[in-house]
Coordinates of C-alpha atoms in Angstrom, one line a residue:
X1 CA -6.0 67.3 15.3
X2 CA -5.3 67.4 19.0
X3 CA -2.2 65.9 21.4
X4 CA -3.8 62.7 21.8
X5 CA -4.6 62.3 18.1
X6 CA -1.3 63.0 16.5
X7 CA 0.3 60.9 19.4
X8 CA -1.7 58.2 18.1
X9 CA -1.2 58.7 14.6
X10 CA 2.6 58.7 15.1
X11 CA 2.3 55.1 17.1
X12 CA 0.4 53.7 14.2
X13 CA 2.9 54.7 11.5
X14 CA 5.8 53.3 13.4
X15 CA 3.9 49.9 13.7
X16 CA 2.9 49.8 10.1
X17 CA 6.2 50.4 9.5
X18 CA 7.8 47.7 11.2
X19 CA 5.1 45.0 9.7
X20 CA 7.1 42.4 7.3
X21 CA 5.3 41.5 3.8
X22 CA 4.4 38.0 3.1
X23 CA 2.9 36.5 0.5
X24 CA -0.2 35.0 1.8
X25 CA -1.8 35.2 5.3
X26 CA -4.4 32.8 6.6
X27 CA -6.3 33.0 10.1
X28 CA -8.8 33.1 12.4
X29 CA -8.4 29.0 11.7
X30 CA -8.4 25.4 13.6
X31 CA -5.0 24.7 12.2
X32 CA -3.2 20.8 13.3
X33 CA 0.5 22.1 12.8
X34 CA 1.4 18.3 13.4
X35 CA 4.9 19.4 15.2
X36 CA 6.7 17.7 17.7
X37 CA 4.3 19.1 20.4
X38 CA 1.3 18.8 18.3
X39 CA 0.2 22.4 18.8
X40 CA -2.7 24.3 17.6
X41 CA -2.9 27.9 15.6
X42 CA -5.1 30.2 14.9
X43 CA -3.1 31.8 11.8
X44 CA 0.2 31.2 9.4
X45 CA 1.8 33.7 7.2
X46 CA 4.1 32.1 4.0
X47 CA 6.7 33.7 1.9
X48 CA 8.3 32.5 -0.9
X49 CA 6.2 29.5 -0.7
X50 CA 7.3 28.3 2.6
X51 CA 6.0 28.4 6.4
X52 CA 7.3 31.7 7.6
X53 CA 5.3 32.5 10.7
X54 CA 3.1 30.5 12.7
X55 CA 1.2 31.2 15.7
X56 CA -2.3 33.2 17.0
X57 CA -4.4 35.9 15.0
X58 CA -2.8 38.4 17.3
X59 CA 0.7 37.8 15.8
X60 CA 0.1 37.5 12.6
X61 CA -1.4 40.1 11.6
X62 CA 1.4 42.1 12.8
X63 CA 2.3 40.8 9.5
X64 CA 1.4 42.8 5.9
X65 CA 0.1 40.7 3.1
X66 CA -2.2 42.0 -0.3
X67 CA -3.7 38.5 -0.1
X68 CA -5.3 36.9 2.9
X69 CA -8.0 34.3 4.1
X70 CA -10.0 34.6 6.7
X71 CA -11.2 30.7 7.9
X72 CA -13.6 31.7 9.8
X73 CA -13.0 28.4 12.3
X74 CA -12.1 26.1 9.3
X75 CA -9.6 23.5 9.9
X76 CA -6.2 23.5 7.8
X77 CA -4.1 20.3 8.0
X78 CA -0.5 19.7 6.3
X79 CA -0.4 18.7 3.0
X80 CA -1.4 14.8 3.1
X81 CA 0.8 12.5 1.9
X82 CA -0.3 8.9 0.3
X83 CA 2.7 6.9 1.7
X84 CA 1.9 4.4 -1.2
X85 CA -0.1 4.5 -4.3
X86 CA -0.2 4.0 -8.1
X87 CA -0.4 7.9 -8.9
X88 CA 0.3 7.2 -13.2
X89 CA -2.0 3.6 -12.4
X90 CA -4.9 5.9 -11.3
X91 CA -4.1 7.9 -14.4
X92 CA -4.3 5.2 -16.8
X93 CA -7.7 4.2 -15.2
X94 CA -9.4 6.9 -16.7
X95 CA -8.8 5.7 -20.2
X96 CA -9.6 2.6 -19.3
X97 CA -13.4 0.8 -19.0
X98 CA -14.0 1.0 -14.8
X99 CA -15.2 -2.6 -13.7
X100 CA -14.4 -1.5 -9.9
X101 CA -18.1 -2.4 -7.5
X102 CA -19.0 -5.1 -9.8
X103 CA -21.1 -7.3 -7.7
X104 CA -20.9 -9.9 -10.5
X105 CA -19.1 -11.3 -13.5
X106 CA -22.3 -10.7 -15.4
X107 CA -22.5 -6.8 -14.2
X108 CA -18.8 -7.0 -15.8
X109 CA -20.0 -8.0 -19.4
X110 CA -22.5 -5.7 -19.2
X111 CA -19.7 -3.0 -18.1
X112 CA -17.6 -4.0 -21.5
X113 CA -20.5 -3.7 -23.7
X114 CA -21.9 -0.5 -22.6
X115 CA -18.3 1.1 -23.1
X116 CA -16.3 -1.1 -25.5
X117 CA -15.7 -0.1 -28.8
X118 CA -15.3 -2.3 -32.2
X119 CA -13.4 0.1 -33.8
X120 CA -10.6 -0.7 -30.6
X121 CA -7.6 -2.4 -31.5
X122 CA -7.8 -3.8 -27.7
X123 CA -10.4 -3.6 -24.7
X124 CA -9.3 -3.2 -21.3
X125 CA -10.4 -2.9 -18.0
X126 CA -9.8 -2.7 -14.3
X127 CA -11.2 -3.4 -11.0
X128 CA -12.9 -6.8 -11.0
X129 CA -12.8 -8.2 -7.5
X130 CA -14.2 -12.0 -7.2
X131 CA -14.3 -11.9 -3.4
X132 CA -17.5 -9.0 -3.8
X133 CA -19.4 -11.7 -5.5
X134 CA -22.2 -14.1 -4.8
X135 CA -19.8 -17.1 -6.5
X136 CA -16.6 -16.1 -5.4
X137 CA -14.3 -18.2 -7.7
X138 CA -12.6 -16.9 -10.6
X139 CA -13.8 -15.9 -13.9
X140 CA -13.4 -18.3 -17.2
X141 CA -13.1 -16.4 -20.7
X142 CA -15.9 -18.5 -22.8
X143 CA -18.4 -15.8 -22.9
X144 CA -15.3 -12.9 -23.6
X145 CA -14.0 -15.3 -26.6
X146 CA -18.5 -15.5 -27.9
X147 CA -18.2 -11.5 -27.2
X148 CA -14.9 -10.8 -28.5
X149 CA -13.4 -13.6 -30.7
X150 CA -11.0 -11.0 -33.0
X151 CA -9.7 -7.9 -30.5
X152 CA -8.1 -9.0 -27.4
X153 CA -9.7 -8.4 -24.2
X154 CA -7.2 -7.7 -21.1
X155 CA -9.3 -7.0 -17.7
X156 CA -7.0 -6.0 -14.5
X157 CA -7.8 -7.7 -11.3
X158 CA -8.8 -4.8 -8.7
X159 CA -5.4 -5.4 -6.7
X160 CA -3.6 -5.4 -10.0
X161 CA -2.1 -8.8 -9.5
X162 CA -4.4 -11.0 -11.9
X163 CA -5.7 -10.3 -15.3
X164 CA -9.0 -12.3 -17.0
X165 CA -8.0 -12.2 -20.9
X166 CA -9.9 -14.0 -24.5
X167 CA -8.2 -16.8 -26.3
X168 CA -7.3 -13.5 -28.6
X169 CA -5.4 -11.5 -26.0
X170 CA -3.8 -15.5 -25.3
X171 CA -3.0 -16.4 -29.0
X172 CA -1.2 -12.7 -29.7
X173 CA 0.8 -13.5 -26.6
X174 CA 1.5 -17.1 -27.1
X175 CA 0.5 -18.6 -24.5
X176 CA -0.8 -21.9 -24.1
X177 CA -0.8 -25.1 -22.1
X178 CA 2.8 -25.4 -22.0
X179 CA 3.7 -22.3 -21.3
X180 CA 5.6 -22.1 -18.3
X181 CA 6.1 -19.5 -15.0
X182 CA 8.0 -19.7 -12.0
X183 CA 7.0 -16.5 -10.6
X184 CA 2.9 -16.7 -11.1
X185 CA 0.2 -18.8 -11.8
X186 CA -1.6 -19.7 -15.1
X187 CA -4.8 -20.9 -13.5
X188 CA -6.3 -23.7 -15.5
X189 CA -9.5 -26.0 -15.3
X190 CA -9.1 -29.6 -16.1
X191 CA -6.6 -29.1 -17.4
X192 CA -7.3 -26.1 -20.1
X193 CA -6.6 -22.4 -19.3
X194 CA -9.1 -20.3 -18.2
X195 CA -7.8 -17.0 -18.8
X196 CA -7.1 -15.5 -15.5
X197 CA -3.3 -15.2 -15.3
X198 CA -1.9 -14.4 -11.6
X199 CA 1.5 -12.5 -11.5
X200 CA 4.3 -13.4 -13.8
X201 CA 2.2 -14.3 -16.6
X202 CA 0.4 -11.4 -17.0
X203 CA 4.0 -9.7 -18.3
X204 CA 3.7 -11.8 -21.4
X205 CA -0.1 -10.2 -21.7
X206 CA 1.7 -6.5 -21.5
X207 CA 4.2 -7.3 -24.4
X208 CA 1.8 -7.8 -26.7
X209 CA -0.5 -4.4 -25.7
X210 CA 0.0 -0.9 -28.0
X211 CA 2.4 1.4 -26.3
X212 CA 0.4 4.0 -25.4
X213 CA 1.7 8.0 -27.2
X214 CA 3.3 10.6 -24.9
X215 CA 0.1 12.7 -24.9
X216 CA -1.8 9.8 -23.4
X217 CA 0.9 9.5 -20.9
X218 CA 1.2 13.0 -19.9
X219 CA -3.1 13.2 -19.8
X220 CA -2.5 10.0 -17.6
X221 CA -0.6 12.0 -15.1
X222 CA -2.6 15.3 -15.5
X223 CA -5.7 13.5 -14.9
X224 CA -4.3 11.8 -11.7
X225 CA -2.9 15.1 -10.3
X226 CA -6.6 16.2 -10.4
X227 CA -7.8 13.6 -8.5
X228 CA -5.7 13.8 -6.0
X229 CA -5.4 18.0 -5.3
X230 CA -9.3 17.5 -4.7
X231 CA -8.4 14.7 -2.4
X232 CA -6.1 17.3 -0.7
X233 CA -2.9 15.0 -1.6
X234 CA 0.0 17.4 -2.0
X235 CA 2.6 14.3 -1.9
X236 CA 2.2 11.2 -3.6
X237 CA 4.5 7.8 -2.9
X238 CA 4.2 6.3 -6.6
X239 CA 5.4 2.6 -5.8
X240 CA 6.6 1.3 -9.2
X241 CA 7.7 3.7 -12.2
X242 CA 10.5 3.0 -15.1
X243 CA 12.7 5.2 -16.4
X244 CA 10.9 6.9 -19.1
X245 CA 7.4 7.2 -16.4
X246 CA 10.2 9.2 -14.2
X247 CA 11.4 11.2 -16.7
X248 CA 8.2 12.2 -18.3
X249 CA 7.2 13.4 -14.7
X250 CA 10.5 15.5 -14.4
X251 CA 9.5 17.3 -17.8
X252 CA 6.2 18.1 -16.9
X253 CA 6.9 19.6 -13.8
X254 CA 10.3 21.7 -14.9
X255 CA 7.4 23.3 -17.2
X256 CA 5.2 23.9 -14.2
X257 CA 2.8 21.6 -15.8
X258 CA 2.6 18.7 -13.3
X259 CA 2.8 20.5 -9.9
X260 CA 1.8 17.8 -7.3
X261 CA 5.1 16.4 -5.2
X262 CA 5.6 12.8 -6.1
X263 CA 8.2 9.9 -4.2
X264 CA 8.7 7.9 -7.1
X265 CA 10.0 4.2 -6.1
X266 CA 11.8 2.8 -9.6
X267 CA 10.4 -0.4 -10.6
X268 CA 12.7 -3.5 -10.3
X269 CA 14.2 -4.1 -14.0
X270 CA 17.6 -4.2 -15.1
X271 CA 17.0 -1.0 -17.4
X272 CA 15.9 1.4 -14.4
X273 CA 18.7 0.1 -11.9
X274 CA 21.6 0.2 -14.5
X275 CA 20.4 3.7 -15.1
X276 CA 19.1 5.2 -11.8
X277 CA 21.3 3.3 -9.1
X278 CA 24.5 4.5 -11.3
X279 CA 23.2 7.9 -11.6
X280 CA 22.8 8.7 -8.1
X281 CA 19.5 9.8 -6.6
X282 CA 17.1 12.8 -8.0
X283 CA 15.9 15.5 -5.6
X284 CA 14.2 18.3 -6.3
X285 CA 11.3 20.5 -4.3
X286 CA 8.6 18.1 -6.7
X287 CA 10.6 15.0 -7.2
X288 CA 12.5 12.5 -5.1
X289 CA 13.8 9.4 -7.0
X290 CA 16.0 7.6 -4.3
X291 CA 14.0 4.1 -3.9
X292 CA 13.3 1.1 -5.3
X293 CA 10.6 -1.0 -5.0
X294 CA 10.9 -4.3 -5.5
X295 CA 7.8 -7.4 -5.7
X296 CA 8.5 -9.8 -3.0
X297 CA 5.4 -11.9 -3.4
X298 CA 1.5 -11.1 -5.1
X299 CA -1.8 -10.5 -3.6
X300 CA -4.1 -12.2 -0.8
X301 CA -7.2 -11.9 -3.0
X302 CA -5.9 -13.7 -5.9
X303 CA -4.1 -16.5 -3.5
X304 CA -0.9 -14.8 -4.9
X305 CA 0.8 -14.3 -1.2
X306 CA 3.5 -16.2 -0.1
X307 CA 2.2 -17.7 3.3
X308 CA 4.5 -20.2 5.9
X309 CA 1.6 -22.5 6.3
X310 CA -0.6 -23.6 3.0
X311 CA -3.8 -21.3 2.7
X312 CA -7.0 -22.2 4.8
X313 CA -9.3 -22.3 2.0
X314 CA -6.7 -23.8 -0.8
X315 CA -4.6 -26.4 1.2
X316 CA -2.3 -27.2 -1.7
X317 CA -1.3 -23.3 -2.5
X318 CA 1.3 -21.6 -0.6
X319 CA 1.4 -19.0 -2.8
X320 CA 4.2 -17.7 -4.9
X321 CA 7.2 -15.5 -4.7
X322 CA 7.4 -13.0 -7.6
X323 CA 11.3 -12.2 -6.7
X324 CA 13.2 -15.9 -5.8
X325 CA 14.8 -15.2 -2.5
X326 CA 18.8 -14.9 -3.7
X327 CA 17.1 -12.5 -6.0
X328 CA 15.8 -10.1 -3.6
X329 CA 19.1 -10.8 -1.4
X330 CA 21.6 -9.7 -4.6
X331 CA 19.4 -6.7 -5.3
X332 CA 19.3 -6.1 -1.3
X333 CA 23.5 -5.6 -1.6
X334 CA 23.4 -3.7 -4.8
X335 CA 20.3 -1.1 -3.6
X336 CA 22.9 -0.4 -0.2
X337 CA 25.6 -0.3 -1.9
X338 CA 24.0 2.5 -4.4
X339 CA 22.4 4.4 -1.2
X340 CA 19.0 4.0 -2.4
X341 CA 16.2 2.7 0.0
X342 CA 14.2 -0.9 -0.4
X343 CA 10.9 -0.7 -0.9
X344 CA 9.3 -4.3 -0.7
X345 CA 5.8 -5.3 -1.6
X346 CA 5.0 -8.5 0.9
X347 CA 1.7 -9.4 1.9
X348 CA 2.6 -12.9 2.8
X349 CA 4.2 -13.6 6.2
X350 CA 6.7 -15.9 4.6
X351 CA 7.7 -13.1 2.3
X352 CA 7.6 -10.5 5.4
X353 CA 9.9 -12.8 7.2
X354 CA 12.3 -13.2 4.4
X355 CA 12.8 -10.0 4.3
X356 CA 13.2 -9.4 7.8
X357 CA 16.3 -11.5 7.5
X358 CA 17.4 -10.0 4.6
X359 CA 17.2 -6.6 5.7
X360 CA 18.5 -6.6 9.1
X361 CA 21.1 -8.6 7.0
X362 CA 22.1 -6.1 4.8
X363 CA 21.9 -3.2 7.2
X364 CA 23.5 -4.3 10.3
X365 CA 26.1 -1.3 9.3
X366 CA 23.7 1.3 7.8
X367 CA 22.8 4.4 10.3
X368 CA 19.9 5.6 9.0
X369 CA 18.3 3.5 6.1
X370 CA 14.8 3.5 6.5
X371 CA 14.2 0.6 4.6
X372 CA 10.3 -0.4 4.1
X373 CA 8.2 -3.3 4.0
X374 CA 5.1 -2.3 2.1
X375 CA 1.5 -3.5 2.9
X376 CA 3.3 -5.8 6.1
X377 CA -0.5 -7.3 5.9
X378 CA -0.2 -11.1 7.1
X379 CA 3.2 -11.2 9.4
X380 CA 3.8 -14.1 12.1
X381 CA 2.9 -12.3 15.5
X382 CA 6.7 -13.5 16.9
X383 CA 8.1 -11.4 12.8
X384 CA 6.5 -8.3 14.6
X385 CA 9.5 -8.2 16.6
X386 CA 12.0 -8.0 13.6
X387 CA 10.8 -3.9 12.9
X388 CA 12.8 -1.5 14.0
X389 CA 14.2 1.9 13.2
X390 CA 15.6 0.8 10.0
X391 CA 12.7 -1.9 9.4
X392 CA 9.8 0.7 8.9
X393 CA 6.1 -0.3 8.0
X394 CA 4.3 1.0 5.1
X395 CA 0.4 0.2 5.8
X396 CA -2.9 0.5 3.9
X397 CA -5.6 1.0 6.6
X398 CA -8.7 0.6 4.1
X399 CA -7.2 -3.0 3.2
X400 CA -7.8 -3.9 6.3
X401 CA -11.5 -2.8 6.2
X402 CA -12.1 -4.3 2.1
X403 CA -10.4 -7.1 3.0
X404 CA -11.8 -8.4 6.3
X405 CA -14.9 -10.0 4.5
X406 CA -12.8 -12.9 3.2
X407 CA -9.1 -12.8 5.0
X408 CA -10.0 -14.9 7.6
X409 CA -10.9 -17.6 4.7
X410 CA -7.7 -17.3 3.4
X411 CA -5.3 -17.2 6.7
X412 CA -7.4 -19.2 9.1
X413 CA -8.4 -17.8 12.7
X414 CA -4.9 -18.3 14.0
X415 CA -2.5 -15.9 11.6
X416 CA -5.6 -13.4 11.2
X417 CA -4.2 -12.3 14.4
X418 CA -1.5 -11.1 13.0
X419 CA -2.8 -9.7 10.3
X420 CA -3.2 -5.6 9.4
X421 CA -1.7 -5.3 12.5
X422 CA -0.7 -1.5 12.5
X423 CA -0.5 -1.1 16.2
X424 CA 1.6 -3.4 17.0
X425 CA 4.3 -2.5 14.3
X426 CA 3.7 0.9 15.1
X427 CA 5.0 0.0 18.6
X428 CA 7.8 -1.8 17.3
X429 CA 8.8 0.7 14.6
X430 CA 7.8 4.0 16.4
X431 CA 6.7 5.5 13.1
X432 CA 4.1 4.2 10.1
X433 CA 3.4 5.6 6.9
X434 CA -0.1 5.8 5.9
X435 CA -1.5 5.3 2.7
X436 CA -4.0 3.9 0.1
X437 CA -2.3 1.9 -3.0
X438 CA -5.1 3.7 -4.3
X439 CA -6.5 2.7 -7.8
X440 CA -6.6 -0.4 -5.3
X441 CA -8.6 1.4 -3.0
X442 CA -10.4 4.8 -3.2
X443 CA -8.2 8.2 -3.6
X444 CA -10.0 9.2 -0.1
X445 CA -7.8 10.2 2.4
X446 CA -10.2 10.4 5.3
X447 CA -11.4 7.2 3.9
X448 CA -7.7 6.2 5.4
X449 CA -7.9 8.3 8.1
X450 CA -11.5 6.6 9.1
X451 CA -10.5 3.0 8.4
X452 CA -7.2 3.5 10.5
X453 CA -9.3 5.0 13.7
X454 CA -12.3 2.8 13.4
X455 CA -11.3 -0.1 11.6
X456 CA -15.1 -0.2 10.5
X457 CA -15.8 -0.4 6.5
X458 CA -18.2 2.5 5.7
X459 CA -21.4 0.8 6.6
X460 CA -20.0 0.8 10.2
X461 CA -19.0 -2.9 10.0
X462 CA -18.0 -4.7 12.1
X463 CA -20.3 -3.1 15.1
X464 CA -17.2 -3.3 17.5
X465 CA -14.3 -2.7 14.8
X466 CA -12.4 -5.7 13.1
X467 CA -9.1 -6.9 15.3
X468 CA -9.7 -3.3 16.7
X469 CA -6.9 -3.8 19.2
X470 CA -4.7 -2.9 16.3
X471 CA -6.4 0.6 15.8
X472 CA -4.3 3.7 15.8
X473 CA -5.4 7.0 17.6
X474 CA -6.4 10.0 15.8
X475 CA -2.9 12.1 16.7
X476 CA -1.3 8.5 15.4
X477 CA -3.1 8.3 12.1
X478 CA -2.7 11.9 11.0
X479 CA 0.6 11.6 11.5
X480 CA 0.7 8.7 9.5
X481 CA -0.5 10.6 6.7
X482 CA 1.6 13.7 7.4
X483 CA 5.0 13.8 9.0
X484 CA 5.8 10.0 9.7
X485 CA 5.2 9.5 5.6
X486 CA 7.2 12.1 5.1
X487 CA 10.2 10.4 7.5
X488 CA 9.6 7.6 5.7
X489 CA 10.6 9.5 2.2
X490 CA 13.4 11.4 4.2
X491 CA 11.7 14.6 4.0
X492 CA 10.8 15.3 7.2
X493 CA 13.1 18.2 7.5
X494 CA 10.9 20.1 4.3
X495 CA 7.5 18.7 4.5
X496 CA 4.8 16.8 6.6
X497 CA 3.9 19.4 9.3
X498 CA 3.2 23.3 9.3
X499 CA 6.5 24.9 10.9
X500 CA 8.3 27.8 10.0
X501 CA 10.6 27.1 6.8
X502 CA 9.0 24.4 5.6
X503 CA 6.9 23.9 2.1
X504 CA 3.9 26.0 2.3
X505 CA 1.8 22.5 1.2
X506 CA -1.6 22.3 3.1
X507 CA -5.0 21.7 2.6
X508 CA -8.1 23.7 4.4
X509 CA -11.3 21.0 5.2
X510 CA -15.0 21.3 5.9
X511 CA -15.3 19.9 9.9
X512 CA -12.3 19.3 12.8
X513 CA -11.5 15.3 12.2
X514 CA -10.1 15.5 15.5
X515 CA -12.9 15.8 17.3
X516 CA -16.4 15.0 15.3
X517 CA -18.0 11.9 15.7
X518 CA -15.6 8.8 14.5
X519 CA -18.6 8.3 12.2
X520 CA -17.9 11.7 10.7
X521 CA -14.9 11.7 9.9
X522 CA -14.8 9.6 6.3
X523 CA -17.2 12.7 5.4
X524 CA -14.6 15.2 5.2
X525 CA -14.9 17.7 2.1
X526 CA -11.6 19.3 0.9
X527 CA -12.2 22.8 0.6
X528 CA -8.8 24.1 -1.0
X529 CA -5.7 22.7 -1.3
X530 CA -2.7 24.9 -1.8
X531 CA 1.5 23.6 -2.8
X532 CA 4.2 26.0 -1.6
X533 CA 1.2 28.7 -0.8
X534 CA -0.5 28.5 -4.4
X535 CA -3.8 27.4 -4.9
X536 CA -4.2 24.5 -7.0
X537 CA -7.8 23.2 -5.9
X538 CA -10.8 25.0 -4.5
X539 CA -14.2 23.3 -4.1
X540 CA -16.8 24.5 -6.9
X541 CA -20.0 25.9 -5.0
X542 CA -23.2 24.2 -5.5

């Protein structure tokens, strides 16, 4: 070995030497850090599954790691978050009989007897939608009653707001013509019930159901955690869980069972609050429980919304508040007082508006509350001015694309202008979470991500995009789905972006979604999704 040589040798060793060990190093990548300056990588290292290095191939490989990926020009996003979803709803789907792109109440029968079973001690369903059909009225249960006169049928309205239910699933549950409800609608026809129940009633419906056992439970929320790791979901805003949901989902994941993050709103009832507002918040690095959501008003599909004006296509219906209005403003107080944020379903701009006031009531003394207004769907253009920093808006961008067909026949030409308006509260607010209320909608995120851009369904309707002044930017959107929904769950500080000592959550994709063709982008494959640097998903090879 000559001068040179040993020099050389003696330079190596010293570097080598000096190289810290990670855990995991990825690069030669496309990776959206989704920071403050928006910046690009080429390569992270993570240790102890968090961020610790980010920054060009050069750099990090100055690093030593016994596992690495090379991306070869993949793109890696942050972890996506679904700012609001039904994450144990979408479980509960899968043991259920799918009615969802039934173009027809006859496709629906069909539906139940392909899958129902006689030996069931009930049949249910979800995802009927009226509006996708050629008569687009609501169901009537004569032929379930001639199909099904001894085992109650219950069949979930695609927005989960109205059920369709047999004289069976009525008679076990009581109801009849005189039954009353202030907070819902038993839709009848001259005068007899029909069996769709809108809201309020259908709580009557769930008393009389079978409680479902803790393995069906826990397979509910294995079988959604699949769905949404090949999704590329690391974070999941579940809006609406009790108690016993929340503690189940605690169990699974202290045994490393259940290892998706989830924001878990607790639903309105007197047995959550007493327990959760008086126990203080929950926070772990998998679960947050410091929210409650609350129903202000029901659906626009199901003429459930509370509007100002009547409805265009139903003059006598204003629609109905689930929660009266002293209601919500009691459990306003008592939700501030405990510290826990508001979370409040409203699609109606009467609703929206009442809890403007109520909010801005409640906290004219807070600093930093953050309380949201999910869906914020039909608002009075002159409400838009009532968000704020603590007013925040939690938005479903494919609602906006399933629901332009027939919106405008509900709000009239006039108050469609203020309607999915997620620019314009994005002005106001400066931040918007992102999400899907998936089973709602699809699990997709670049479904979200396309929608929110385009504001085209996936046919490419409307050619010129519907209300389009109210689409975000691409840099807007993903940070919708990233680090604003993660503000919005007060995590920014430990999720929602790829910076050095955060959560090691992201997700590597099949094509840069910054800059293919806007037609493109709802095409996105997930190729592996990883949570604090583990894999939990990887896309099976054809």
């Amino acid at each position: 070995m000559n001068f040179n040589q040993k020099i050389f040798l003696i330079i190596s060793l010293f570097f080598l030497g000096c190289k810290s060990e990670v855990d995991l190093i990825v690069y030669n990548g496309n990776i959206y850090t989704v920071d403050n300056d928006f910046k690009v990588a080429n390569a992270i290292a993570i240790k102890d599954g968090l961020f610790y290095e980010i920054g060009t191939n050069e750099i990090i490989n100055n690093y030593y790691s016994k596992e690495s990926i090379n991306l070869n020009g993949s793109t890696i996003l942050p972890g996506l978050i679904d700012a609001h979803c039904h994450f144990y709803g979408l479980g509960l789907n899968q043991q259920v009989i799918d009615l969802t792109g039934t173009q027809s109440f006859e496709e629906v029968l069909s539906r139940l007897k392909l899958n129902s079973s006689i030996n069931t001690t009930v049949i249910k369903g979800r995802g009927w939608d009226q509006n996708d059909w050629e008569v687009k009225q609501f169901p009537e249960k004569s032929e379930l009653d001639m199909l099904y006169p001894d085992i109650p049928v219950v069949l979930e309205r695609i927005d989960g707001h109205a059920y369709l239910v047999n004289q069976k699933a009525l008679d076990l549950a009581k109801i009849t013509n005189d039954t009353k409800s202030n907070n819902g609608t038993i839709i009848k026809k001259n005068g007899e019930i029909t069996g769709v129940l809108v809201d309020g009633p259908m709580g009557l419906i769930d008393n009389i159901l079978p409680e479902l056992s803790i393995y069906e439970k826990e397979q509910a929320l294995l079988n959604a955690q699949k769905i949404c790791f090949k999704n590329g979901l690391t974070t999941v805003d579940d809006a609406g869980l009790s108690k016993e949901i929340i503690l189940l989902i605690d169990s699974l994941q202290k045994k490393k069972e259940l290892k998706i993050r989830i924001y878990a709103m607790i639903s309105n009832s007197k047995n959550n609050l007493d327990y959760f507002l008086e126990k203080g918040p929950i926070k772990t690095p998998l679960l947050n429980v410091s929210s409650v959501k609350v129903y202000g008003d029901g659906a626009l599909g199901s003429r459930g919304a509370t509007l100002k004006k009547p409805y265009h296509d139903d003059p006598s219906n204003y629609g109905k508040l689930i929660t009266k209005p002293d209601d919500i403003k009691n459990l306003a107080s008592r939700i501030a007082k405990a510290n826990f944020q508001m979370n409040t379903h409203a699609i109606g701009d009467s609703t929206v508006k009442l809890l403007i006031d109520t909010y801005s009531r409640v906290l004219e003394n807070k600093k930093d509350p953050r309380w949201r207004i999910e869906h914020s769907q039909i608002i009075d253009l002159k409400d838009i001015e009532g968000f704020n920093n603590k007013i925040l808006p939690s938005v479903q961008p494919t609602h906006a694309t399933s629901d332009m067909y027939w919106a405008e026949d509900r709000v009239g030409p006039n108050r469609i202008k203020g309607a999915y308006a997620y620019k314009a509260l994005l002005n106001k607010s400066k931040v918007i979470g992102l999400g899907t209320d998936f089973p709602v909608e699809k699990v997709n995120p670049f479904h979200t991500f396309y929608a929110a851009i385009s504001r085209k369904d996936l046919n490419g309707y409307p050619e010129n995009g519907f209300e389009f002044k109210n689409a975000l930017s691409r840099k807007e959107t993903l940070k919708g789905m990233t680090i604003w929904a993660a503000y919005l769950n007060f995590e920014e500080n430990e999720k929602g972006s790829i910076e050095k000592g955060k959560l090691a959550d992201f997700i590597i994709i099949d094509r840069d979604i910054m800059n293919i063709e806007v037609e493109e982008t709802y095409k996105t494959k997930v190729l592996k999704t990883f949570i604090s640097g583990d894999l939990v998903y990887s896309i099976r090879k054809p």
